[in-house]
Structures are given as structure tokens and as C-alpha cells.
Amino acid sequence: MEVLDMADARVRRPMVLLALVAGGLVVAGAAAWAYWSAPATVGSAGRSTAATINAGVAPAALKNSASVVTVSWSAVTLSNGTPVDGYRIKRYDSGTLAAQTLTTGCTGTQTTLTCTELSVPQGSWRYSVIPVLGTNWVGAESGLSNTVNLSGPAITLAQSYYRGPFPATATGTLSGFGANEAISYKLDGTTTLTGTPTVVGATGTAPVNGLTLPAMTQGTHTITVTGVNGSVASTTIIVDSVAPTVSATLSQNPNGAGYITTSPVQVTLSATDAVSGVAAIRYTTDGTDPSVSGTASTCTGPFSVASTVTVRYFATDAAGNASAVASRSVPIDATPPGSTVTLSSAVNAVQSGTNVYYRGSTAGSFTLTTTVSDSNSGPASGRTSALAGTTAGWAHTPSTVSTPAGGPYVSSAFSWTAGTTSTPTETVAAADVAGNTTATTLTYTSDSTPPAGGSISYTSGYLTSPSVPVTWVAGSDSGSGVAASSGLLQRAAAPMTAGVCGAYGVFSTIATPSTSPYADTTVASNTCYQYRYRISDALGNQATYSSAQVAKSPRYYTCAAAALDDTAIEYYKLNDPAGATSAADSSGFNRTGTFVGALTADPAGACSAGVTLDGATGYVTTPLQQNNPMPYAEEAWFRTTSTRGGLITGYAQNQTGSSTLYDRTVFLTNDGRISFQTATNVLIGIGYDTYLTTTARYNDGSWHHVIATQSSAGMALYLDGTLFQSNTEGGSYVTNGYWRMGYMGDLSAKTNGPASSFFAGQLSNVAFYNKLLTATQVMDHYIAGVVSSAGAVTAPAGSPAAAIQSLNRFINKPPPPPPGHGPPPPRRGAPAGAEPPPAGSPAAAIQSLNRTRPTTTPSLTPSPAPFATTTSQKAANTAPRQSLNSAPQPSTTQPDPAPATTQRQETTTPAAPQKPPVTAIPATATPSAPQQAQAPPAPTPAPPSAPVHDDNRQDDQPSRPALTIL
């Protein structure tokens, strides 16, 4: 507000108040922040000026006591420095800022810079100041003061309960007193107490650092604090030196055995205290002292336990008194015991889980042993009941067994009579001390049936090694089950001769294996085996699984073993590498042979060896010159598809090249048959061929085995292990010579002579022996080739007997003599002049094998042979044979790559007087020096006109009947 000053003291003008709207003069009700006056002009009586009231300054509020607040502030002036007339005070709620009604002491306009409000209600307050000028002019309200909290005087002690000993010191805080008010303390209003502080602070608060409490009676007491300004505060304390009482109760009581058999159990802990009240109950369930244990818990209500425990507990009251630690056992066993029921003293009974299998076909019995396990109350007993279900044939007396202590508990006997088939059930109860039980129900089932569905299998046929792998399936058993450990592998053996099994012995156990397969490595050679597997169920019902298979253990597993064991004098596997010129001798005598001409190694042949001959130039020679080997055997494996025949093995005078003197030949005919021929000396210097020729053909591209043997008792020819044919011809013509393979001279003039003398095909494992090989040995050699040829050789189908070929022999049947000739001379073995046996009789068949020949005058054409026969002799072969009186001459003839076929020349001269027949001198049986001819006995005259008959002529063949040797 502005004040008008009179410029002219002589003239006073009245004050004019204007409300200046545009200039900012505000008049609101009875208050205004500014005023002004009109200015004076020249010649006028005065002038005017304008001023504003400054805003008030925020005051400071100070609590003097619980209901007295002093407010102070700074002076405020007008904008021109003129002091205001006074100040108005306002109070606000500090939380809501709502204006409050002032009590006495600060109402109206205050002309000083402080005022004290009395009887201020409790609460939190803030104050402001408004400057005023005159009646209506006011300045802006100041900001709010600090907050003043007014409350009643109070004393708060750190603890309200005291249990002694006394005197005791109490601590706490004072609040709500007047600023810097002096105070004093009393107990129960009469007893002055000593304590600090004695004066509170400027804020009316102070900590109670030490208030000494004297001995007091049990119960409640009052402590009063009085201020000099009239502030009074008090609080109560309770003296309690008696501990509370505590107890525990269970939701279920133990049974007569002392156990609770249901779980969980509720445990309720309770305590009472008549003075300060119960503060807490602490407990443990692990047996430790709850007053010190770190596992103690504070009880907040009933709690559950599921197993046997001991609860230990105690209570404290508010004064800190603690009861003694108490305990309560909670014996819980709500778990049934473990139970195992097993058979004991069982006869003809076994158990499988809850099934008891009994052999109803025979009587038997057993007891039941009950093993009880219980970790709580412990085992008590085992009880059997009466049998249920179908019980025919059964007997049992129920029993409860409680000894020995802790078990196991053995029941009374269960028994049945023979022929029982019923299926009863039995329930066994196992009990613990608490009375919990566990029931086990067993079913008794008759089982008199052995396992079924099994089988046995093993190698059928010849073994390739001395081991028989046997496999089996034990089968199954729907009753008591297969007892794997009861398995018995049994074997029966029979001697094997030439691949044929003899009578079997009894089966005997060779192993008790539990798992298949099993290798039987205890086999003996030349033995047949059959196997069976016997297996029982758990009750001993036994099943036997057998097989018709026959495992044959040969005498040899390799061709080499056979040849060496039978002492071959020369043995050529013919497994030499490609390009070799020498044929290794595996006999042990180092008689290395020689490859001649075109040939190829064939390692996949019989006995895993072989050489291929081209049928034109290829053959094999041997180095050992022998003197009329007798007895002897020649052996070879061969394979061919040739239709031109060729030599397999033979004996020739010359070591190499083409030899005109040869016999002991084994060759292939054009149509694939095998022929074994030898030259015999019926008369001195005269030879002819005796032969055995198969009916079957062997040029089928498969490997075949041939052995030819001869001794003084006769000849024999074996094909694929089986005797084809034999005779009684014990002689041979060529004495000194060498064994050869594949070629040795012209064979075309032979009976059934082939178109080619060279063999086209494969040869393998050729061996020569200065001994006979029996039929059994022959079969053993053949089997050795079968089992060692890695599938290259196939054994004959069916049994060995079925594989034996028919023994049809082709023997000469002399035609009627030509006109003018008499009957033929008597055959060997018949007296001169004797009548021949009837045609077709066995005697005639045997005699026909000793074929004799009448002689004729040979051709006058010079012979290419080293010597010529006499004119009274007729050559049986294309080239004349060496005389028995002649020493053997080593051949110097080189191999002929393509020998020309020598046409057999035969001339027949008119009948002439015949020389008397001479008894033939057979060759020696041992390979020694050439034997000189012995003087023949006196000749028996032959009929003058004996017919001419050549055994080597193929046109004679149709006239020979076949004789089957049975």
C-alpha cells in the first residue's frame, strides 16, 4: 500500500484509494497487497507514490511441552522499506495440510515476532505467517514451518517383565515432555526411584540410561515420570519369577502291545503361566535337548509325526522363566512287516514266486519258512491257515509259530499223495510285535510234464575238422520252468567203415553246458556220431531232444594226410605255382616230377589244388623207375568235360614222350567212362589187355576220385570212393617203367580207346603206392577229398551204400569158332581139356576175367617197336610188348606234342600148326630188378584151329555180357 505525502504543508487533501485494475492493484475482500496516491502537479497543493507488502517469511515452531508450541518469525516490510503493522499466524495439519483453529496465545494480529500457542492438541502441526498493514492490507502468506509433533508424555522401558534378581536396572526412552523439562521417577506412586536422565532434551525426549528397580512382590507395578512443567508419564512392569508348567498329549493312545498302528499321530504341547504368561514352547523329535539344540522348533500348534519318535519339550514365560525339559514317546508302527515265504524240506516241489509247483504223479511234502522283517516293533510270528480251493490229496494242520525269537518261523508240513492234481491255495500271515500283519497267498499247482518245444542240430555228414558244433533250443515249460543248469549234451558213437556207420553204442554225457552252441572237439576218426540234448524242468521232469542227423568224423581231413599215412611212394598235389616246370613231390622222398607241354595252375581244385592240362601237349612225368610194381595202387582226382578221352594215370617204359610199352592205364573214354586196363602175359612174349570199364560217365565237369589197384589176387577199380568192379587178373606185362599222368602213348587201339591220348581237364593230388589200398582206405581217401576241397567236391547224395555204383563187369563171351577151328584153349585156372563151366555161372564169370588169346601169325610189315614178336605170336596191342626175358631199356624218346594215331595192324594168316600153349608167368609182386623168365612147364597142345579173338577191338564189345556182382 502506498501512502500520499502532502507536498504543500499548507494544504492537506483527503486520501484517495483507488482500485487499480489495469495496473495490478488487487483488492480482495478486506485484504490488499498494495496501495497508491495521486502525484502533485506544479501549482498544485501535493503529490502521491505507490508501494507493495513483501511476503511473510516461513516461521520456526518449537514444542515447549506436550501442548505448548512457540512460533517465531522474521520481520517483513513494504517494498519501500516501511515496516508492516503486524502478523497473523496460521496452523496446518502436517499430513493433510488442512488449516486448523488456533488456540490461545497466537490468535489475532501479532505485533511482535513470536507467539506461544497454548493447549495445542496432540498431533503433527506446521505454522505460517501473513504480514498485515492497517485493517485490510495484507502481504503474501509465508511458507510452512517445520513439523511439530505433540503427544502425551511417555516412558517406554526395554522390557516389561522382570524375574529378578533385584535390584535390577531398567532402560528405555522418554518422549512427549517439554523442551529441557526436569523430571523425577517413582515406583507405585510412593517410592522414589533413582534414575537418569533427570532433564529431557530440547525436543522433550531422552533415553533412560539406568533406572534402578528394587525388590518387588510378584505381580504388576507402576513406574511414573513427572516433569516440572506438569508433564506426567507412566508405564507398568510385571514381576514373575515362577516357571510355567508344560505337558504333551497324543491324538491316539498305544495299544496293548504299546504301539500306535495308525499314522500320522497328532502331538499337542500345552503350557500355563499365571503371571507373565507363556512366551513359547520349544521341542525336538530327534532326541536332542530343545533348550540348546539347533534342531529345536517353536510349537505353534499340534504337529504330526509318522514314525516312532521321542518328543522333548519345555516352555518359557514372558519373564524368561523356563520349565524343565520334559519328554513323551510316540511309539508308532503303522507299517506291515516284510515277509518272505519259501519252501523248506521240499520233496518233489519247487517254488516260483507265489506259485508252488509239485510233482503230483509222485507223493511229496514240504514246509513253509516265513522270514519276517520289521525295523519298528520287530518280527513276532508266522501263521499258516487251512488250505483253500480244491484240496483233494492234500494234508496240512494250520500253525502259528513265534519261535525262535525274531524268526524265521517254520510251519507244519504240507503233503500230498501220488496222483494228486488239485490246485489249493494257502495264505501265510507274517506279524510284527505291534500287531501289523502281511499276508502272502501261494498257489499249489501240479506239474508232471517235461519241457517241450526244444530241438537239437549239428553237422550232418562229413566233418571238415575234428569238431562238431552242436546247437540246441531248450524249449519252454509252462509249469515249474526249465532248469537251465540241468542240460545234458549226450553223444552216441558208431564205428565208420568206408563211410558206413556201424552199430551205435549207448548215449553218454559229454558236457553239461547251459548255453548253446557247444563245440564237441573230442571226436575220433572213422566214427559216426549222433547227439541228443536232455533238459529238465525244476521238478526233474526231463525232455529229450534228438535228431536223425549223423556227424561223420573221417579218418583224414586232408588228401595229404591220407596219402602220407598210406605211404605213397610218389605224391603230387599239383598245386605248384603258375609257370612252374617241376611238380613237387609231397611223399617225403623228393621225387620231383616234370610238367611237359601246355598246362595251367588250378588252385581251386579238389583238395584245394590242381593243374589244367590242355588235352594236346600237356602231361606230367615222374622220376622213379620201378621194376614191375606189384601190388600197386594209382590214385587221382580229375575233372573234365572232354568227349575225346585221354590218359589220367598209367605206367610206361619211357619216362617222357610217347612210349610203345605201357600198361596199368587209367583213362577216360570218348563217352566219359573210366577204363582201367593192364597187359597180362599169358604166354611168354605175348600180352593182351584185361580191363575194367565203368558204365557211368564222369565227364560231367565235376571233380571225381579214381583209384586203381592190382595184386596177384586181381584188379580193382574205385570211383568216388566206391568199388566199381574187380577181377582176378594178377599179372601185368610191362616191368621196368615210370608212372605218368595225362599222357604216355597212343591209347586209341585200346579197348574203348579214346580219340585223344592226352587228357583235357584238371588233375589234382595224384599218388602212387607199392601196396594195395583196401576198400576202406579208398573210401577214407575219397572222404578226405570231400572234406578238404572247400565245396569243390560234392559227396554222393544219400547214404554211402546208396552211392555205390552197380558193379557191372563186361567180360568176353567168345563167339562160335570160325569154320575149321576147334574150341579155344582152356582158360587160366582150368585143367587142360576141361569143359568150361556153364555160361552165366559165377565160375564162368570169374574164369572169363582170365582172358586168354589164341595166337596168329603177325604181319610181315616191320614193326616200329624195339622188338618184333615171333611169327607164331599175335600182338595184343598196337606195338609189341617187351619180352619177359628182355631187360628194361630206358626210353630216350622225347614227348610227342601231337602223337599220330597209330592204326592197329592185324593180319590173319591161314591156319597153321599152333605152338603148344605155355603157362603164363605172372609179374613179381615187389619192385625189384627185372625178373628173368622162368622155364615154362611142358606145353599143353591147343586145338589146331583156335579162333582169333582180340580183346582190344571195340567191335568185340557188344558181344560181352554184363555181370552184376552182388
GROMACS .gro file of N, CA, C and O in nm, residues 449-458 471-477 482 486-492 506-509 530-537 540-548:
model
  184
  449THR      N    1   0.475 -13.260  -1.625
  449THR     CA    2   0.503 -13.256  -1.768
  449THR      C    3   0.642 -13.198  -1.793
  449THR      O    4   0.675 -13.093  -1.738
  450PRO      N    5   0.724 -13.263  -1.875
  450PRO     CA    6   0.858 -13.210  -1.903
  450PRO      C    7   0.851 -13.090  -1.996
  450PRO      O    8   0.747 -13.061  -2.056
  451PRO      N    9   0.961 -13.019  -2.012
  451PRO     CA   10   0.966 -12.908  -2.109
  451PRO      C   11   0.934 -12.958  -2.249
  451PRO      O   12   0.946 -13.077  -2.281
  452ALA      N   13   0.896 -12.866  -2.334
  452ALA     CA   14   0.861 -12.901  -2.473
  452ALA      C   15   0.904 -12.789  -2.566
  452ALA      O   16   0.934 -12.677  -2.521
  453GLY      N   17   0.906 -12.822  -2.695
  453GLY     CA   18   0.936 -12.721  -2.796
  453GLY      C   19   1.083 -12.702  -2.825
  453GLY      O   20   1.120 -12.610  -2.896
  454GLY      N   21   1.169 -12.790  -2.772
  454GLY     CA   22   1.312 -12.775  -2.796
  454GLY      C   23   1.357 -12.854  -2.917
  454GLY      O   24   1.280 -12.927  -2.981
  455SER      N   25   1.483 -12.843  -2.949
  455SER     CA   26   1.540 -12.914  -3.063
  455SER      C   27   1.691 -12.916  -3.050
  455SER      O   28   1.748 -12.844  -2.967
  456ILE      N   29   1.753 -12.999  -3.131
  456ILE     CA   30   1.899 -13.006  -3.137
  456ILE      C   31   1.940 -13.015  -3.283
  456ILE      O   32   1.870 -13.073  -3.366
  457SER      N   33   2.052 -12.953  -3.314
  457SER     CA   34   2.102 -12.954  -3.452
  457SER      C   35   2.254 -12.956  -3.448
  457SER      O   36   2.316 -12.896  -3.360
  458TYR      N   37   2.311 -13.027  -3.544
  458TYR     CA   38   2.456 -13.034  -3.553
  458TYR      C   39   2.494 -13.070  -3.695
  458TYR      O   40   2.407 -13.096  -3.781
  471THR      N   41   2.413 -12.712  -3.166
  471THR     CA   42   2.325 -12.607  -3.115
  471THR      C   43   2.193 -12.670  -3.072
  471THR      O   44   2.153 -12.774  -3.125
  472TRP      N   45   2.129 -12.608  -2.978
  472TRP     CA   46   2.002 -12.661  -2.932
  472TRP      C   47   1.914 -12.548  -2.880
  472TRP      O   48   1.960 -12.439  -2.851
  473VAL      N   49   1.788 -12.580  -2.872
  473VAL     CA   50   1.688 -12.492  -2.810
  473VAL      C   51   1.629 -12.571  -2.695
  473VAL      O   52   1.582 -12.683  -2.714
  474ALA      N   53   1.638 -12.515  -2.576
  474ALA     CA   54   1.595 -12.588  -2.457
  474ALA      C   55   1.444 -12.602  -2.449
  474ALA      O   56   1.393 -12.683  -2.373
  475GLY      N   57   1.371 -12.523  -2.527
  475GLY     CA   58   1.226 -12.528  -2.518
  475GLY      C   59   1.176 -12.445  -2.402
  475GLY      O   60   1.247 -12.363  -2.344
  476SER      N   61   1.053 -12.468  -2.366
  476SER     CA   62   0.992 -12.392  -2.258
  476SER      C   63   0.911 -12.486  -2.170
  476SER      O   64   0.881 -12.600  -2.208
  477ASP      N   65   0.876 -12.436  -2.054
  477ASP     CA   66   0.797 -12.514  -1.959
  477ASP      C   67   0.699 -12.420  -1.892
  477ASP      O   68   0.739 -12.324  -1.827
  482VAL      N   69   1.197 -12.426  -1.704
  482VAL     CA   70   1.314 -12.502  -1.747
  482VAL      C   71   1.429 -12.476  -1.651
  482VAL      O   72   1.459 -12.361  -1.617
  486SER      N   73   2.030 -12.796  -1.575
  486SER     CA   74   2.013 -12.941  -1.582
  486SER      C   75   2.044 -12.997  -1.720
  486SER      O   76   2.036 -13.117  -1.742
  487GLY      N   77   2.078 -12.911  -1.816
  487GLY     CA   78   2.101 -12.956  -1.952
  487GLY      C   79   2.215 -13.056  -1.963
  487GLY      O   80   2.322 -13.037  -1.905
  488LEU      N   81   2.191 -13.162  -2.038
  488LEU     CA   82   2.293 -13.266  -2.062
  488LEU      C   83   2.309 -13.285  -2.212
  488LEU      O   84   2.211 -13.318  -2.281
  489LEU      N   85   2.427 -13.263  -2.262
  489LEU     CA   86   2.457 -13.292  -2.402
  489LEU      C   87   2.516 -13.433  -2.407
  489LEU      O   88   2.620 -13.460  -2.346
  490GLN      N   89   2.447 -13.521  -2.478
  490GLN     CA   90   2.488 -13.661  -2.482
  490GLN      C   91   2.521 -13.702  -2.625
  490GLN      O   92   2.469 -13.646  -2.722
  491ARG      N   93   2.605 -13.803  -2.635
  491ARG     CA   94   2.655 -13.847  -2.765
  491ARG      C   95   2.660 -13.999  -2.770
  491ARG      O   96   2.697 -14.065  -2.673
  492ALA      N   97   2.622 -14.052  -2.886
  492ALA     CA   98   2.638 -14.194  -2.913
  492ALA      C   99   2.730 -14.207  -3.032
  492ALA      O  100   2.722 -14.129  -3.128
  506VAL      N  101   2.563 -14.675  -2.649
  506VAL     CA  102   2.466 -14.600  -2.569
  506VAL      C  103   2.505 -14.453  -2.565
  506VAL      O  104   2.622 -14.416  -2.585
  507PHE      N  105   2.407 -14.368  -2.542
  507PHE     CA  106   2.434 -14.226  -2.526
  507PHE      C  107   2.501 -14.203  -2.390
  507PHE      O  108   2.458 -14.258  -2.289
  508SER      N  109   2.602 -14.121  -2.392
  508SER     CA  110   2.670 -14.082  -2.268
  508SER      C  111   2.688 -13.932  -2.267
  508SER      O  112   2.699 -13.868  -2.373
  509THR      N  113   2.691 -13.876  -2.148
  509THR     CA  114   2.700 -13.731  -2.134
  509THR      C  115   2.843 -13.686  -2.161
  509THR      O  116   2.938 -13.739  -2.104
  530GLN      N  117   2.591 -13.934  -3.318
  530GLN     CA  118   2.461 -13.872  -3.305
  530GLN      C  119   2.453 -13.810  -3.166
  530GLN      O  120   2.514 -13.860  -3.070
  531TYR      N  121   2.379 -13.700  -3.157
  531TYR     CA  122   2.372 -13.624  -3.033
  531TYR      C  123   2.227 -13.609  -2.990
  531TYR      O  124   2.134 -13.609  -3.073
  532ARG      N  125   2.212 -13.593  -2.862
  532ARG     CA  126   2.080 -13.556  -2.809
  532ARG      C  127   2.102 -13.463  -2.690
  532ARG      O  128   2.209 -13.462  -2.628
  533TYR      N  129   2.001 -13.384  -2.665
  533TYR     CA  130   2.007 -13.287  -2.555
  533TYR      C  131   1.893 -13.319  -2.460
  533TYR      O  132   1.777 -13.330  -2.502
  534ARG      N  133   1.928 -13.336  -2.333
  534ARG     CA  134   1.828 -13.365  -2.231
  534ARG      C  135   1.821 -13.248  -2.135
  534ARG      O  136   1.924 -13.199  -2.089
  535ILE      N  137   1.701 -13.205  -2.107
  535ILE     CA  138   1.680 -13.089  -2.021
  535ILE      C  139   1.561 -13.117  -1.931
  535ILE      O  140   1.463 -13.180  -1.974
  536SER      N  141   1.570 -13.075  -1.808
  536SER     CA  142   1.462 -13.099  -1.711
  536SER      C  143   1.399 -12.967  -1.670
  536SER      O  144   1.459 -12.860  -1.684
  537ASP      N  145   1.278 -12.979  -1.618
  537ASP     CA  146   1.220 -12.862  -1.553
  537ASP      C  147   1.265 -12.863  -1.407
  537ASP      O  148   1.341 -12.951  -1.364
  540GLY      N  149   1.236 -13.184  -1.220
  540GLY     CA  150   1.304 -13.305  -1.268
  540GLY      C  151   1.232 -13.376  -1.379
  540GLY      O  152   1.279 -13.482  -1.424
  541ASN      N  153   1.120 -13.323  -1.428
  541ASN     CA  154   1.057 -13.382  -1.546
  541ASN      C  155   1.148 -13.356  -1.665
  541ASN      O  156   1.176 -13.241  -1.698
  542GLN      N  157   1.195 -13.463  -1.727
  542GLN     CA  158   1.303 -13.449  -1.826
  542GLN      C  159   1.252 -13.469  -1.968
  542GLN      O  160   1.174 -13.560  -1.997
  543ALA      N  161   1.298 -13.380  -2.059
  543ALA     CA  162   1.269 -13.391  -2.201
  543ALA      C  163   1.397 -13.428  -2.273
  543ALA      O  164   1.507 -13.388  -2.233
  544THR      N  165   1.384 -13.505  -2.381
  544THR     CA  166   1.498 -13.545  -2.463
  544THR      C  167   1.475 -13.499  -2.605
  544THR      O  168   1.373 -13.533  -2.666
  545TYR      N  169   1.567 -13.419  -2.657
  545TYR     CA  170   1.560 -13.373  -2.795
  545TYR      C  171   1.669 -13.443  -2.875
  545TYR      O  172   1.788 -13.435  -2.839
  546SER      N  173   1.629 -13.514  -2.979
  546SER     CA  174   1.725 -13.589  -3.060
  546SER      C  175   1.709 -13.551  -3.206
  546SER      O  176   1.618 -13.478  -3.244
  547SER      N  177   1.798 -13.604  -3.288
  547SER     CA  178   1.797 -13.572  -3.430
  547SER      C  179   1.843 -13.693  -3.507
  547SER      O  180   1.924 -13.775  -3.458
  548ALA      N  181   1.793 -13.707  -3.629
  548ALA     CA  182   1.838 -13.814  -3.717
  548ALA      C  183   1.969 -13.779  -3.787
  548ALA      O  184   2.023 -13.860  -3.862
   0.00000   0.00000   0.00000
